[in-house]
mmCIF file of C-alpha atoms in Angstrom:
data_model
loop_
_atom_site.group_PDB
_atom_site.id
_atom_site.type_symbol
_atom_site.label_atom_id
_atom_site.label_comp_id
_atom_site.label_asym_id
_atom_site.label_seq_id
_atom_site.Cartn_x
_atom_site.Cartn_y
_atom_site.Cartn_z
ATOM 1 C CA MET A 143 21.010 2.004 -3.961
ATOM 2 C CA THR A 144 19.963 -1.054 -2.013
ATOM 3 C CA LEU A 145 16.833 -0.903 0.093
ATOM 4 C CA ASN A 146 17.350 -1.418 3.821
ATOM 5 C CA TYR A 147 14.859 -3.753 5.487
ATOM 6 C CA GLN A 148 15.362 -2.304 8.982
ATOM 7 C CA ASP A 149 14.852 1.298 7.836
ATOM 8 C CA ILE A 150 11.663 0.395 5.955
ATOM 9 C CA GLU A 151 10.358 -1.602 8.922
ATOM 10 C CA LYS A 152 11.050 1.303 11.287
ATOM 11 C CA ALA A 153 9.111 3.690 9.026
ATOM 12 C CA VAL A 154 6.159 1.279 8.789
ATOM 13 C CA ASN A 155 6.086 0.721 12.546
ATOM 14 C CA SER A 156 5.990 4.468 13.195
ATOM 15 C CA GLU A 157 2.646 4.784 11.352
ATOM 16 C CA GLU A 158 -0.088 4.864 14.002
ATOM 17 C CA ASP A 159 -3.101 4.478 11.699
ATOM 18 C CA ALA A 160 -4.021 4.678 8.022
ATOM 19 C CA GLY A 161 -4.381 8.448 8.394
ATOM 20 C CA GLY A 162 -0.561 8.646 8.662
ATOM 21 C CA PHE A 163 -0.075 7.406 5.098
ATOM 22 C CA ALA A 164 1.277 10.722 3.733
ATOM 23 C CA LYS A 165 4.058 10.849 6.348
ATOM 24 C CA LEU A 166 4.938 7.236 5.643
ATOM 25 C CA MET A 167 5.261 8.000 1.914
ATOM 26 C CA GLN A 168 7.603 10.912 2.702
ATOM 27 C CA ASP A 169 9.710 8.605 4.872
ATOM 28 C CA PHE A 170 9.844 5.997 2.088
ATOM 29 C CA ARG A 171 11.059 8.577 -0.417
ATOM 30 C CA GLN A 172 13.904 9.516 1.930
ATOM 31 C CA LEU A 173 14.845 5.823 2.082
ATOM 32 C CA GLY A 174 15.062 5.545 -1.721
ATOM 33 C CA VAL A 175 11.775 3.728 -2.299
ATOM 34 C CA GLN A 176 10.363 4.664 -5.708
ATOM 35 C CA LYS A 177 7.248 2.502 -5.492
ATOM 36 C CA TYR A 178 5.825 -0.471 -3.704
ATOM 37 C CA ASP A 179 3.114 -3.018 -4.263
ATOM 38 C CA TYR A 180 0.981 -4.433 -1.505
ATOM 39 C CA LEU A 181 -0.375 -7.883 -2.356
ATOM 40 C CA VAL A 182 -3.588 -8.227 -0.347
ATOM 41 C CA GLN A 183 -4.033 -11.989 -0.648
ATOM 42 C CA ASP A 184 -0.419 -12.655 0.392
ATOM 43 C CA GLY A 185 -0.060 -9.903 2.992
ATOM 44 C CA LEU A 186 3.222 -9.020 1.287
ATOM 45 C CA TYR A 187 4.953 -5.762 0.394
ATOM 46 C CA ARG A 188 7.258 -5.510 -2.620
ATOM 47 C CA TYR A 189 9.433 -2.381 -2.441
ATOM 48 C CA PHE A 190 11.306 -1.051 -5.473
ATOM 49 C CA ASP A 191 14.178 1.374 -5.854
ATOM 50 C CA ALA A 192 15.937 2.259 -9.126
ATOM 51 C CA ASP A 193 17.886 -1.007 -9.310
ATOM 52 C CA SER A 194 16.246 -3.671 -7.191
ATOM 53 C CA HIS A 195 13.295 -4.825 -5.140
ATOM 54 C CA VAL A 196 12.775 -6.517 -1.807
ATOM 55 C CA ASP A 197 9.772 -8.478 -0.491
ATOM 56 C CA LEU A 198 8.778 -7.911 3.143
ATOM 57 C CA ASN A 199 5.862 -9.125 5.271
ATOM 58 C CA MET A 200 6.132 -6.761 8.257
ATOM 59 C CA ASN A 201 2.595 -5.788 9.334
ATOM 60 C CA GLY A 202 0.970 -7.477 6.325
ATOM 61 C CA VAL A 203 -1.861 -9.883 7.068
ATOM 62 C CA PRO A 204 -3.173 -12.040 4.210
ATOM 63 C CA LYS A 205 -6.829 -11.329 3.433
ATOM 64 C CA PRO A 206 -9.236 -13.065 1.068
ATOM 65 C CA VAL A 207 -9.933 -11.193 -2.164
ATOM 66 C CA LYS A 208 -13.321 -11.282 -3.862
ATOM 67 C CA ALA A 209 -13.245 -12.359 -7.506
ATOM 68 C CA VAL A 210 -15.055 -9.255 -8.768
ATOM 69 C CA GLY A 211 -13.666 -5.763 -8.218
ATOM 70 C CA ASP A 212 -15.883 -2.977 -6.881
ATOM 71 C CA ALA A 213 -14.569 0.542 -7.468
ATOM 72 C CA THR A 214 -17.199 2.112 -5.206
ATOM 73 C CA LYS A 215 -16.237 -0.080 -2.241
ATOM 74 C CA ILE A 216 -12.518 0.637 -2.512
ATOM 75 C CA LYS A 217 -13.133 4.364 -2.924
ATOM 76 C CA THR A 218 -15.208 4.361 0.272
ATOM 77 C CA ALA A 219 -12.550 2.377 2.146
ATOM 78 C CA VAL A 220 -9.791 4.768 1.001
ATOM 79 C CA LYS A 221 -11.749 7.831 2.151
ATOM 80 C CA GLN A 222 -12.389 6.247 5.550
ATOM 81 C CA ALA A 223 -8.717 5.279 5.889
ATOM 82 C CA GLN A 224 -7.610 8.795 4.998
ATOM 83 C CA ALA A 225 -9.842 10.044 7.805
ATOM 84 C CA GLY A 226 -8.056 7.689 10.230
ATOM 85 C CA GLN A 227 -11.195 5.657 10.973
ATOM 86 C CA PHE A 228 -9.419 2.282 11.236
ATOM 87 C CA ASP A 229 -6.075 0.517 11.161
ATOM 88 C CA PHE A 230 -4.133 -1.026 8.293
ATOM 89 C CA GLU A 231 -5.438 -4.550 8.853
ATOM 90 C CA LYS A 232 -9.043 -3.353 8.585
ATOM 91 C CA PHE A 233 -8.166 -1.447 5.410
ATOM 92 C CA CYS A 234 -6.704 -4.626 3.894
ATOM 93 C CA GLU A 235 -9.866 -6.531 4.818
ATOM 94 C CA LEU A 236 -12.032 -3.893 3.117
ATOM 95 C CA ALA A 237 -9.729 -3.849 0.087
ATOM 96 C CA GLY A 238 -10.134 -7.618 -0.260
ATOM 97 C CA GLU A 239 -13.919 -7.260 0.029
ATOM 98 C CA ALA A 240 -13.720 -4.700 -2.793
ATOM 99 C CA GLY A 241 -11.850 -7.223 -4.962
ATOM 100 C CA VAL A 242 -8.475 -5.449 -4.738
ATOM 101 C CA LEU A 243 -5.711 -7.978 -5.403
ATOM 102 C CA LYS A 244 -2.929 -5.377 -5.062
ATOM 103 C CA TRP A 245 -2.252 -1.715 -4.930
ATOM 104 C CA THR A 246 0.788 0.144 -6.158
ATOM 105 C CA SER A 247 2.005 3.265 -4.396
ATOM 106 C CA ASP A 248 4.170 5.117 -6.921
ATOM 107 C CA LEU A 249 6.196 7.794 -5.172
ATOM 108 C CA VAL A 250 7.447 9.179 -8.500
ATOM 109 C CA SER A 251 4.027 9.739 -10.103
ATOM 110 C CA LYS A 252 2.584 10.427 -6.608
ATOM 111 C CA GLU A 253 -0.374 8.091 -7.122
ATOM 112 C CA VAL A 254 -1.797 4.956 -5.556
ATOM 113 C CA THR A 255 -3.445 2.588 -8.044
ATOM 114 C CA TYR A 256 -5.766 -0.217 -6.919
ATOM 115 C CA TYR A 257 -6.041 -3.289 -9.195
ATOM 116 C CA ASP A 258 -8.454 -6.215 -9.265
ATOM 117 C CA SER A 259 -7.477 -9.815 -10.028
ATOM 118 C CA ASN A 260 -7.705 -9.145 -13.780
ATOM 119 C CA ASP A 261 -5.229 -6.236 -13.487
ATOM 120 C CA VAL A 262 -8.082 -3.782 -14.099
ATOM 121 C CA VAL A 263 -7.637 -0.409 -12.402
ATOM 122 C CA LEU A 264 -10.411 0.175 -9.870
ATOM 123 C CA LEU A 265 -9.176 3.486 -8.491
ATOM 124 C CA VAL A 266 -6.289 5.925 -8.841
ATOM 125 C CA GLU A 267 -5.753 8.350 -5.969
ATOM 126 C CA PRO A 268 -3.136 11.064 -5.479
ATOM 127 C CA ILE A 269 -0.743 10.449 -2.605
ATOM 128 C CA PRO A 270 -1.496 13.266 -0.173
ATOM 129 C CA GLY A 271 1.428 15.250 1.130
ATOM 130 C CA LEU A 272 3.951 14.391 -1.610
#
């Protein structure tokens, strides 16, 4: 299967706020996405299916990333995002402040893993609704 940029972009654009994450993950699964990374400093998504990957910017906005990871800060930001308290750009800003270089949303294991710049896991959260 080859990932379709337009279909992924349409799914991303239909998400109104960070509280719609579970629906977005369901849409991605229907499109063949098995996992994706979001690179905070680059504002870049890297989507993977079984055979390939594609890099897309879409709504990504590069944000500075602190050198030291803070698990408490990212956990707080995730909880606020799940409650729909702010948009994706604000979440990325808070992730960078927590030292998150990237996060991986794995639709197979149904988990989101947040990593610091040393590839240390700061937080693993279940993907709600999958």
